[in-house]
mmCIF file of C-alpha atoms and ligand atoms in Angstrom:
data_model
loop_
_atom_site.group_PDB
_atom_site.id
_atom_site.type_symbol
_atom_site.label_atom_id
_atom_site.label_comp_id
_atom_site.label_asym_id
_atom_site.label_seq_id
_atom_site.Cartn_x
_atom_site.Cartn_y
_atom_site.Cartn_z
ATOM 1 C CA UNK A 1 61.178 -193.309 -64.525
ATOM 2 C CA UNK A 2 60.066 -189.551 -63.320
ATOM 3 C CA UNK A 3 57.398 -189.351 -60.878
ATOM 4 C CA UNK A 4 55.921 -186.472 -62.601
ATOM 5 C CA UNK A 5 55.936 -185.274 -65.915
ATOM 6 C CA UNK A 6 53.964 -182.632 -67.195
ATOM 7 C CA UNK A 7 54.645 -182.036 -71.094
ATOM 8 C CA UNK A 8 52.851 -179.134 -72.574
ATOM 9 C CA UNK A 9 50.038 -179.188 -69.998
ATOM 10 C CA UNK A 10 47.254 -176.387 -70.251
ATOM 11 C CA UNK A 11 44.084 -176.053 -68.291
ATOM 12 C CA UNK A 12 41.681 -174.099 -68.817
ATOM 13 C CA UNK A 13 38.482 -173.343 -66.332
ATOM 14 C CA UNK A 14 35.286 -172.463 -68.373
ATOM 15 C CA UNK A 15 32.040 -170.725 -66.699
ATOM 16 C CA UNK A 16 29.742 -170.178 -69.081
ATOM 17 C CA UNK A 17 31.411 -167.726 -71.691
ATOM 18 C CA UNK A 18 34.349 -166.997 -69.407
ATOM 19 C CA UNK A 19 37.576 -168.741 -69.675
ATOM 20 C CA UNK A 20 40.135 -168.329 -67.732
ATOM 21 C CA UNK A 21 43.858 -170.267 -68.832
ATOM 22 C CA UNK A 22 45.147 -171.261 -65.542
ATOM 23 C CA UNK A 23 48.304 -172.880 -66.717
ATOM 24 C CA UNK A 24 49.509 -172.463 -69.788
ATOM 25 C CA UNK A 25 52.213 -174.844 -71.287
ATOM 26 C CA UNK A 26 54.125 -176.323 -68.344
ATOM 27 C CA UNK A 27 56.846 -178.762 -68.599
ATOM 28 C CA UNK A 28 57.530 -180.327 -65.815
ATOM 29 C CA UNK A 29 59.513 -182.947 -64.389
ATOM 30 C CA UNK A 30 59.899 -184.156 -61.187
ATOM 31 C CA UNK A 31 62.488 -187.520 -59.948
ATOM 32 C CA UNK A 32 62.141 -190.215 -57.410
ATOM 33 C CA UNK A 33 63.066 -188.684 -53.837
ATOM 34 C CA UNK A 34 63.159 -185.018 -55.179
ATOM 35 C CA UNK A 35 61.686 -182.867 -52.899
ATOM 36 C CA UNK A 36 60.122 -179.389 -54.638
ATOM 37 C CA UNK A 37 58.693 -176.763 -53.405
ATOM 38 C CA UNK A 38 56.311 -174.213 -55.957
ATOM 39 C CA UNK A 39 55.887 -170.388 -55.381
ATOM 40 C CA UNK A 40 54.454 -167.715 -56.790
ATOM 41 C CA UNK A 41 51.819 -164.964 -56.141
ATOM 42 C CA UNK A 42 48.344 -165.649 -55.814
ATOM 43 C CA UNK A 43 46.057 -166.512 -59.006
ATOM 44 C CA UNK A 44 49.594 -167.722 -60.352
ATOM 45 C CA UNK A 45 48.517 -171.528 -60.864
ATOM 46 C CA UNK A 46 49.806 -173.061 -57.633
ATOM 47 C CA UNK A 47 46.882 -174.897 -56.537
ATOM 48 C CA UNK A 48 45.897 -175.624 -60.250
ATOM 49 C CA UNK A 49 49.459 -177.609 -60.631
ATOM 50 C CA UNK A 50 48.918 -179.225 -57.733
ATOM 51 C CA UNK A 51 45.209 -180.756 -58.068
ATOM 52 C CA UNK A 52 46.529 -181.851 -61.678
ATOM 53 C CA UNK A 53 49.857 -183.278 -59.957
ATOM 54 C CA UNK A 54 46.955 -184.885 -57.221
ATOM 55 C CA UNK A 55 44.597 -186.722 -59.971
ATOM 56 C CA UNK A 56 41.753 -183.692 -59.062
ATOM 57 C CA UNK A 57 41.139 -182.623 -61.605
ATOM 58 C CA UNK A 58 41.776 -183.087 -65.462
ATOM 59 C CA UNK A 59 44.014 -181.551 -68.266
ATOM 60 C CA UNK A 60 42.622 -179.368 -70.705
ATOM 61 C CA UNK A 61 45.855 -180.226 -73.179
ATOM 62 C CA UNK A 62 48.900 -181.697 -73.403
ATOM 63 C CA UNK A 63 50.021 -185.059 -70.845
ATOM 64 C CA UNK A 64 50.848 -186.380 -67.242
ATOM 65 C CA UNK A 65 52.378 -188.937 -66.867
ATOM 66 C CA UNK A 66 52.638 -190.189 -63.091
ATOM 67 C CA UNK A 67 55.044 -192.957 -63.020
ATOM 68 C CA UNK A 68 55.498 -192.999 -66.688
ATOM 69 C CA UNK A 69 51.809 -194.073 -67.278
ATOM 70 C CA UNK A 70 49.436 -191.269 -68.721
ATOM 71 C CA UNK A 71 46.609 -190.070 -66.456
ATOM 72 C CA UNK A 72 45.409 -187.444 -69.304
ATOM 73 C CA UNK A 73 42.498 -189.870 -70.288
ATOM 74 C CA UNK A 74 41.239 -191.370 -67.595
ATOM 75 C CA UNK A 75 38.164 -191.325 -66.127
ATOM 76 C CA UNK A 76 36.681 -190.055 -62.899
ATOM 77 C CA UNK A 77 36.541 -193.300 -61.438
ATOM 78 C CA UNK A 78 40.296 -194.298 -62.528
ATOM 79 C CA UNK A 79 41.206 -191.037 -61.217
ATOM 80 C CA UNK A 80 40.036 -191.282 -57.613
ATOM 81 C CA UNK A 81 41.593 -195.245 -57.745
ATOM 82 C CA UNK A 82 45.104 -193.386 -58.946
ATOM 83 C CA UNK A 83 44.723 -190.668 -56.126
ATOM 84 C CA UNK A 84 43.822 -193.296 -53.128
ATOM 85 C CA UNK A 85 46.647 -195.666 -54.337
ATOM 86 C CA UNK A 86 49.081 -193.241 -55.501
ATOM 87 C CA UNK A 87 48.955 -189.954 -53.736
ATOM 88 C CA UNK A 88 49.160 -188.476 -50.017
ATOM 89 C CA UNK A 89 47.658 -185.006 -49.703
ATOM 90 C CA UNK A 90 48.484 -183.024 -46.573
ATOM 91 C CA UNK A 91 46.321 -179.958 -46.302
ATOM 92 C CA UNK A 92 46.868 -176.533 -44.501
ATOM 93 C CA UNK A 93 43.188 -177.900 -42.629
ATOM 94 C CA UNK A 94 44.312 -181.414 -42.097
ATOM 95 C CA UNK A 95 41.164 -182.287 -43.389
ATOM 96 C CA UNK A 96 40.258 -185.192 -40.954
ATOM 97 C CA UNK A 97 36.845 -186.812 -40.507
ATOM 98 C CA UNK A 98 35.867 -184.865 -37.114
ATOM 99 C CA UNK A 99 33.787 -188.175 -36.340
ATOM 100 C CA UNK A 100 36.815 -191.138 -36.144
ATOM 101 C CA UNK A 101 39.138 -191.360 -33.936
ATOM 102 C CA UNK A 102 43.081 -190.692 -34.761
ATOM 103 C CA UNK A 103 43.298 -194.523 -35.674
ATOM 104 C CA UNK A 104 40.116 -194.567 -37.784
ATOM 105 C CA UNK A 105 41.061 -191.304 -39.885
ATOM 106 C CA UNK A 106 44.697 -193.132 -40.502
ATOM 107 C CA UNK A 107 43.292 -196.205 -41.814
ATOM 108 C CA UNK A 108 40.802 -194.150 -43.995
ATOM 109 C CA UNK A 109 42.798 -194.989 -47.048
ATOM 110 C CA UNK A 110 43.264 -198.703 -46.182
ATOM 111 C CA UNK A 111 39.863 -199.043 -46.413
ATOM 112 C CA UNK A 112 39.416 -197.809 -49.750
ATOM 113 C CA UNK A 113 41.686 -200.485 -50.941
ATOM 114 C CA UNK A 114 39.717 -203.040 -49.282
ATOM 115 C CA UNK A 115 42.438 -203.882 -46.484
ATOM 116 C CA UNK A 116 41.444 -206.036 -43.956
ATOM 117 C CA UNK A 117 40.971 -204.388 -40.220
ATOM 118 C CA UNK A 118 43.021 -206.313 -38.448
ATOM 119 C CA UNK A 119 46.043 -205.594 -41.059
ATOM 120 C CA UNK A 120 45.115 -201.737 -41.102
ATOM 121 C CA UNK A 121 45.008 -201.595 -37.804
ATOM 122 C CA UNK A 122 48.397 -202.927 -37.063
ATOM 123 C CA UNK A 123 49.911 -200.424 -40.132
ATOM 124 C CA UNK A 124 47.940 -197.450 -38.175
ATOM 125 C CA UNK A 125 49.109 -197.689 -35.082
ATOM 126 C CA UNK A 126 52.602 -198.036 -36.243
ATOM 127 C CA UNK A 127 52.195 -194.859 -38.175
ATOM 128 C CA UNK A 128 51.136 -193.229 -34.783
ATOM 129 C CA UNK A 129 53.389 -194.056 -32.802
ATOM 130 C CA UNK A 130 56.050 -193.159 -35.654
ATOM 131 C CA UNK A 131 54.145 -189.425 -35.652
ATOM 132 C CA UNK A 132 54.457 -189.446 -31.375
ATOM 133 C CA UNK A 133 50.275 -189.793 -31.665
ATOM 134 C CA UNK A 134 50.785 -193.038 -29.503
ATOM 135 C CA UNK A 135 49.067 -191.456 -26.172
ATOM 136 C CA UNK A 136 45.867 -190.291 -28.236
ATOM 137 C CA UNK A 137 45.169 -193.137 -30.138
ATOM 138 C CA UNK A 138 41.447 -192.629 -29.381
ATOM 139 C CA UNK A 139 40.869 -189.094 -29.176
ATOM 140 C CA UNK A 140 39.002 -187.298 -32.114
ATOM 141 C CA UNK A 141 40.373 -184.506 -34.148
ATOM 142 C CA UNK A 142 38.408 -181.883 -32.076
ATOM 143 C CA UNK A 143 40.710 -182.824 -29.082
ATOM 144 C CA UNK A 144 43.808 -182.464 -30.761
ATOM 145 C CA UNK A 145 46.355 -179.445 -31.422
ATOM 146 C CA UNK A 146 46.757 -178.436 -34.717
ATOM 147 C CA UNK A 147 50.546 -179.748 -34.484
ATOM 148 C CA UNK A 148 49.123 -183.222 -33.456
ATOM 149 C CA UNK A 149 46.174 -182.721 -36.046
ATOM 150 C CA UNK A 150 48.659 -182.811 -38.971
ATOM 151 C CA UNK A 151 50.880 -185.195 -37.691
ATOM 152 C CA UNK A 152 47.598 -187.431 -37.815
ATOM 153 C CA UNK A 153 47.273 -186.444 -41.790
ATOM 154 C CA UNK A 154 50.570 -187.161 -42.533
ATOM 155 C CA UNK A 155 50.364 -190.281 -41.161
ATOM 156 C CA UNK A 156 47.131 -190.807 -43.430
ATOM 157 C CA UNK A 157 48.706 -189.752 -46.354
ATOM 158 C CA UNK A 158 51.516 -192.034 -45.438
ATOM 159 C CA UNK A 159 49.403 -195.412 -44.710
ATOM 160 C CA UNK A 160 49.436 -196.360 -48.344
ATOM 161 C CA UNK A 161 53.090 -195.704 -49.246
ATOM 162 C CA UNK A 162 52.388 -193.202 -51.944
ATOM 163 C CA UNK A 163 54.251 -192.717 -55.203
ATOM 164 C CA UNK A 164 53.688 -189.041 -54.612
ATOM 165 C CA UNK A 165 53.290 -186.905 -51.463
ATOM 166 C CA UNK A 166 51.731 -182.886 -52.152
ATOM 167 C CA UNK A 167 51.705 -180.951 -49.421
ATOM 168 C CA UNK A 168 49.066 -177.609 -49.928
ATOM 169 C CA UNK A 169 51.140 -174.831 -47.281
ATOM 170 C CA UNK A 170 51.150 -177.827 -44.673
ATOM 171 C CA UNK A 171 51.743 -175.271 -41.989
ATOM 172 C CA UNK A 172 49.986 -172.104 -42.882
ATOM 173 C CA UNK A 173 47.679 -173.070 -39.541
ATOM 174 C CA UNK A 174 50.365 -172.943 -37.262
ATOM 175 C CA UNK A 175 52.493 -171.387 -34.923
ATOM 176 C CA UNK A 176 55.909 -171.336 -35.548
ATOM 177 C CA UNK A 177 57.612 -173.693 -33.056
ATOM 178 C CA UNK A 178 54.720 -176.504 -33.707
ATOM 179 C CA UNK A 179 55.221 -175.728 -37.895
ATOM 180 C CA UNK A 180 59.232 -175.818 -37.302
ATOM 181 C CA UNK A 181 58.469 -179.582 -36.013
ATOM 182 C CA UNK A 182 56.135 -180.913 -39.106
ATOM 183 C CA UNK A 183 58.844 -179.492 -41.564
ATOM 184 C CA UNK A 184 61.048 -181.466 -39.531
ATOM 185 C CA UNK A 185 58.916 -184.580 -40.314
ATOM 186 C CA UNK A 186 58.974 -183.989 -43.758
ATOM 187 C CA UNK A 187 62.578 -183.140 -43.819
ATOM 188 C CA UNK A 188 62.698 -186.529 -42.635
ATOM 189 C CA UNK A 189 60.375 -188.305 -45.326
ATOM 190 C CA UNK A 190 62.638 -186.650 -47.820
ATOM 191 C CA UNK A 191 65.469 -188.360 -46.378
ATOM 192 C CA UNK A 192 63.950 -191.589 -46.326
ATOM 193 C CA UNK A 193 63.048 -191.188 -50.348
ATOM 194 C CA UNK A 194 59.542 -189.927 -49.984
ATOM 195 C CA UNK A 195 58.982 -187.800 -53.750
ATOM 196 C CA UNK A 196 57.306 -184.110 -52.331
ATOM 197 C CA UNK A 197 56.193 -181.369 -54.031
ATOM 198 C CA UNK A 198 54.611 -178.703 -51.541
ATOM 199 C CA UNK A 199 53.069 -175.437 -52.184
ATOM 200 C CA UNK A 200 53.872 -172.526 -49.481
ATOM 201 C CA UNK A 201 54.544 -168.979 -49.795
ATOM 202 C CA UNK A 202 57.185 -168.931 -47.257
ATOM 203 C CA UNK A 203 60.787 -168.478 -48.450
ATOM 204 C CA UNK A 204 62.278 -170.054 -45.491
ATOM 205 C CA UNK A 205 60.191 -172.914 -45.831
ATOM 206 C CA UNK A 206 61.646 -173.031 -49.775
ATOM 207 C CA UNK A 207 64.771 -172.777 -48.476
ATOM 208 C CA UNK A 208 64.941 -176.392 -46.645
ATOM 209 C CA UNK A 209 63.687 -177.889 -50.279
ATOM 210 C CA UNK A 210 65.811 -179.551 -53.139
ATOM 211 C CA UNK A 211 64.312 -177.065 -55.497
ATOM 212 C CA UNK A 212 62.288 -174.452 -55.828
ATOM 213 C CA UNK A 213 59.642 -174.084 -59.193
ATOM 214 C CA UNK A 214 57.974 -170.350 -59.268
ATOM 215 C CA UNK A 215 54.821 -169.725 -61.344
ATOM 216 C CA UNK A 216 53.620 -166.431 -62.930
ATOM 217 C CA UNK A 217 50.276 -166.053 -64.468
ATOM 218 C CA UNK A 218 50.484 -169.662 -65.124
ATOM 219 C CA UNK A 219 53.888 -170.493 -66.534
ATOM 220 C CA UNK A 220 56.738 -171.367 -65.349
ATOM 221 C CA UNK A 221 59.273 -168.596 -64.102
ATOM 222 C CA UNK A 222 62.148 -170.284 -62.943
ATOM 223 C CA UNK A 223 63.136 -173.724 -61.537
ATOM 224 C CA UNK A 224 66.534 -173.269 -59.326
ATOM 225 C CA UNK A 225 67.948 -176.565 -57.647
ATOM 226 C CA UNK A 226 68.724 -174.530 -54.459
ATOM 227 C CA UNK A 227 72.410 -174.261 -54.442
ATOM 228 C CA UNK A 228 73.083 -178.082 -55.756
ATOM 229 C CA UNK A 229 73.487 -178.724 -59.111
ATOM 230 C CA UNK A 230 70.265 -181.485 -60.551
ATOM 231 C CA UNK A 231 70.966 -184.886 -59.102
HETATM 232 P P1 ADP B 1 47.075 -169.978 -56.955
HETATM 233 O O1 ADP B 1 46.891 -171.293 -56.285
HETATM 234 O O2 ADP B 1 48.489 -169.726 -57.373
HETATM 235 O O3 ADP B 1 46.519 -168.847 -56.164
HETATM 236 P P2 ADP B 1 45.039 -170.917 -58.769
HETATM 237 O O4 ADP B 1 45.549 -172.157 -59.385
HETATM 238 O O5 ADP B 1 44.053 -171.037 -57.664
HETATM 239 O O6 ADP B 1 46.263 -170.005 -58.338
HETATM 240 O O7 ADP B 1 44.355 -170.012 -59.893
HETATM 241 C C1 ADP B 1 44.938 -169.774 -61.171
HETATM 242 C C2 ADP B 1 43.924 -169.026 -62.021
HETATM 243 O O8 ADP B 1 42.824 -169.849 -62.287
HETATM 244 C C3 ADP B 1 43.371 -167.779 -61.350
HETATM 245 O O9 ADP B 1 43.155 -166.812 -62.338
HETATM 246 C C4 ADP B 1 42.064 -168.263 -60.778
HETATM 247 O O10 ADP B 1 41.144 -167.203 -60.673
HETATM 248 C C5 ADP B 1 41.619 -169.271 -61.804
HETATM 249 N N1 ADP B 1 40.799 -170.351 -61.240
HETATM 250 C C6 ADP B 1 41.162 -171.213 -60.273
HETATM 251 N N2 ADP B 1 40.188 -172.101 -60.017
HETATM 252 C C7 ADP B 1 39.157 -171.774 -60.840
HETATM 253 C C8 ADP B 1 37.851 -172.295 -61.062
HETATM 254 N N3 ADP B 1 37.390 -173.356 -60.406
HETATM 255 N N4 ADP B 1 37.088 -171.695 -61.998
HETATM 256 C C9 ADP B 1 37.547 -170.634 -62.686
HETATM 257 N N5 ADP B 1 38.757 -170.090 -62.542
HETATM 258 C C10 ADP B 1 39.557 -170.640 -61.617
HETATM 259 P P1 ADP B 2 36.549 -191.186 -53.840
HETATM 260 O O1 ADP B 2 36.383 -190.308 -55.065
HETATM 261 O O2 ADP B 2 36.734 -192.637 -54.137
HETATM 262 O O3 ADP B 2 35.517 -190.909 -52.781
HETATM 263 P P2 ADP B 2 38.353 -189.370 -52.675
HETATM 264 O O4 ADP B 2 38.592 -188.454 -53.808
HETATM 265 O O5 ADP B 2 37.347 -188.933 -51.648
HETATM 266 O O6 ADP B 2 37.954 -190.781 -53.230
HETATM 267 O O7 ADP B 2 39.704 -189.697 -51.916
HETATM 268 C C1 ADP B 2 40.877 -190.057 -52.590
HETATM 269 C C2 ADP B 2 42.017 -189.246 -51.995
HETATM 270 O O8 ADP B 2 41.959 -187.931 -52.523
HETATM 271 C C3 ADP B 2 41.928 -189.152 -50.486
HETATM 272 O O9 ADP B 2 43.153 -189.569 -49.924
HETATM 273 C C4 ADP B 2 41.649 -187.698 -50.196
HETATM 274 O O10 ADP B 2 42.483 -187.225 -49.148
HETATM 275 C C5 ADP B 2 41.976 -186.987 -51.484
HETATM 276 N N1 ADP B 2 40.964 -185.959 -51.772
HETATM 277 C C6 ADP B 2 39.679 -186.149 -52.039
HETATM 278 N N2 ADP B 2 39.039 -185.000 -52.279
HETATM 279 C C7 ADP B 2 39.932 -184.026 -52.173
HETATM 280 C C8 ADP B 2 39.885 -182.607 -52.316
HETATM 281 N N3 ADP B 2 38.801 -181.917 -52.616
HETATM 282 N N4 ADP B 2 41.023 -181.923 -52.129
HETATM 283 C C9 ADP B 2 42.118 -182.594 -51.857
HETATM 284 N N5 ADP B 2 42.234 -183.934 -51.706
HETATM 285 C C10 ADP B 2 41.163 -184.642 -51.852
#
């Protein structure tokens, strides 16, 4: 069964009397332990495929299926249950709760789910210490690099072994050396059979992907397996 598959999906963002088609027909599909990146200019539909692909937001037409089970008519509430049990989002601002500690913000999404403490606790800190976070198990984002800062996201978005991982330009906050090690990471979750579909606008980054999808005013414009042929 895909992990993703778009067929004929449209949306369409209405203010008032303006509409504005943000993607317009896309067929997509996307495997187990595929790893894609999407590109394209800005407006183009990037971060409209990916809150669809995330359970953000809903279709105007055509389907989604995530795991071969439709998410085109569910509601708000089903939504955010798919997304918490489903999906890990990494963010270009980590997005961490400034007030919890590295443990606390990893066992967010435990929590949710009604884990027990004592369970999510032992899960966190293994994540941690997995994402080298072992000597600042206690310190809050504020007192973290940026580097450190994301490795404490991906280790959220990793707590609830998602069916799908989207990564929104996961390193567009940092320097080159400290970005070089979280593609590294994710290199790495790719390897073990983690499903990722990232966003960036950095063709070197695209270049360490399976595959490479490239939008233009909300279409598709190309989908190259980089070099390989489709596994
Ligand atoms: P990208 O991520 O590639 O920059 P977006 O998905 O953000 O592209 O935007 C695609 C199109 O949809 C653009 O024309 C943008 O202006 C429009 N758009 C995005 N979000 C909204 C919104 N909330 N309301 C209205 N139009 C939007
Ligand atoms: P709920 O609707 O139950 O409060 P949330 O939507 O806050 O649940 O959280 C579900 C998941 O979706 C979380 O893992 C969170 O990281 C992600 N998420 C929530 N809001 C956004 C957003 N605006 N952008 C990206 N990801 C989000």
């Amino acid at each position: 069964v895909p992990i993703v598959e778009l067929r004929d999906a449209v949306k369409e963002y209405v203010n008032g009397s303006l509409r504005v088609t943000a993607l317009r027909g896309i067929n997509l599909r996307i495997d187990p332990g595929e790893y894609a990146v999407i590109m394209g200019a800005s407006g183009s539909g990037k971060s409209t495929l990916l809150n669809l692909l995330g359970c953000l937001d809903h279709l105007s037409g055509g389907d989604y299926l995530l795991g071969g089970e439709s998410v085109a008519n569910k509601t708000d509430d089903q939504l955010s249950e798919i997304r918490s049990l489903r999906i890990g989002f990494i963010f270009q601002s980590y997005n961490l709760i400034p007030q919890l500690n590295v443990l606390e913000n990893i066992e967010v999404p435990l929590f949710y789910q009604g884990v027990p403490e004592s369970e999510a606790r032992v899960k966190a800190e293994a994540l941690a210490e997995r994402m080298g976070l072992s000597d600042r198990l206690k310190h809050k984002p504020m007192e973290l690099s940026g580097g450190q800062q994301q490795r404490v996201a991906i280790a959220r978005s990793l707590v609830c072994d998602p069916l799908l991982m989207l990564a929104d330009e996961p390193t567009g906050n940092l320097d080159s050396k400290t970005g070089a090690e979280i593609l590294e990471l994710i290199d790495e979750l790719h390897a073990e059979g983690k499903t990722i579909v990232m966003v960036t606008h950095d063709d070197d980054i695209a270049h360490r992907a399976q595959r490479v999808v490239r939008f233009l005013d909300g279409k598709i414009l190309s989908n190259d397996w980089n070099g390989a042929p489709k596994p």
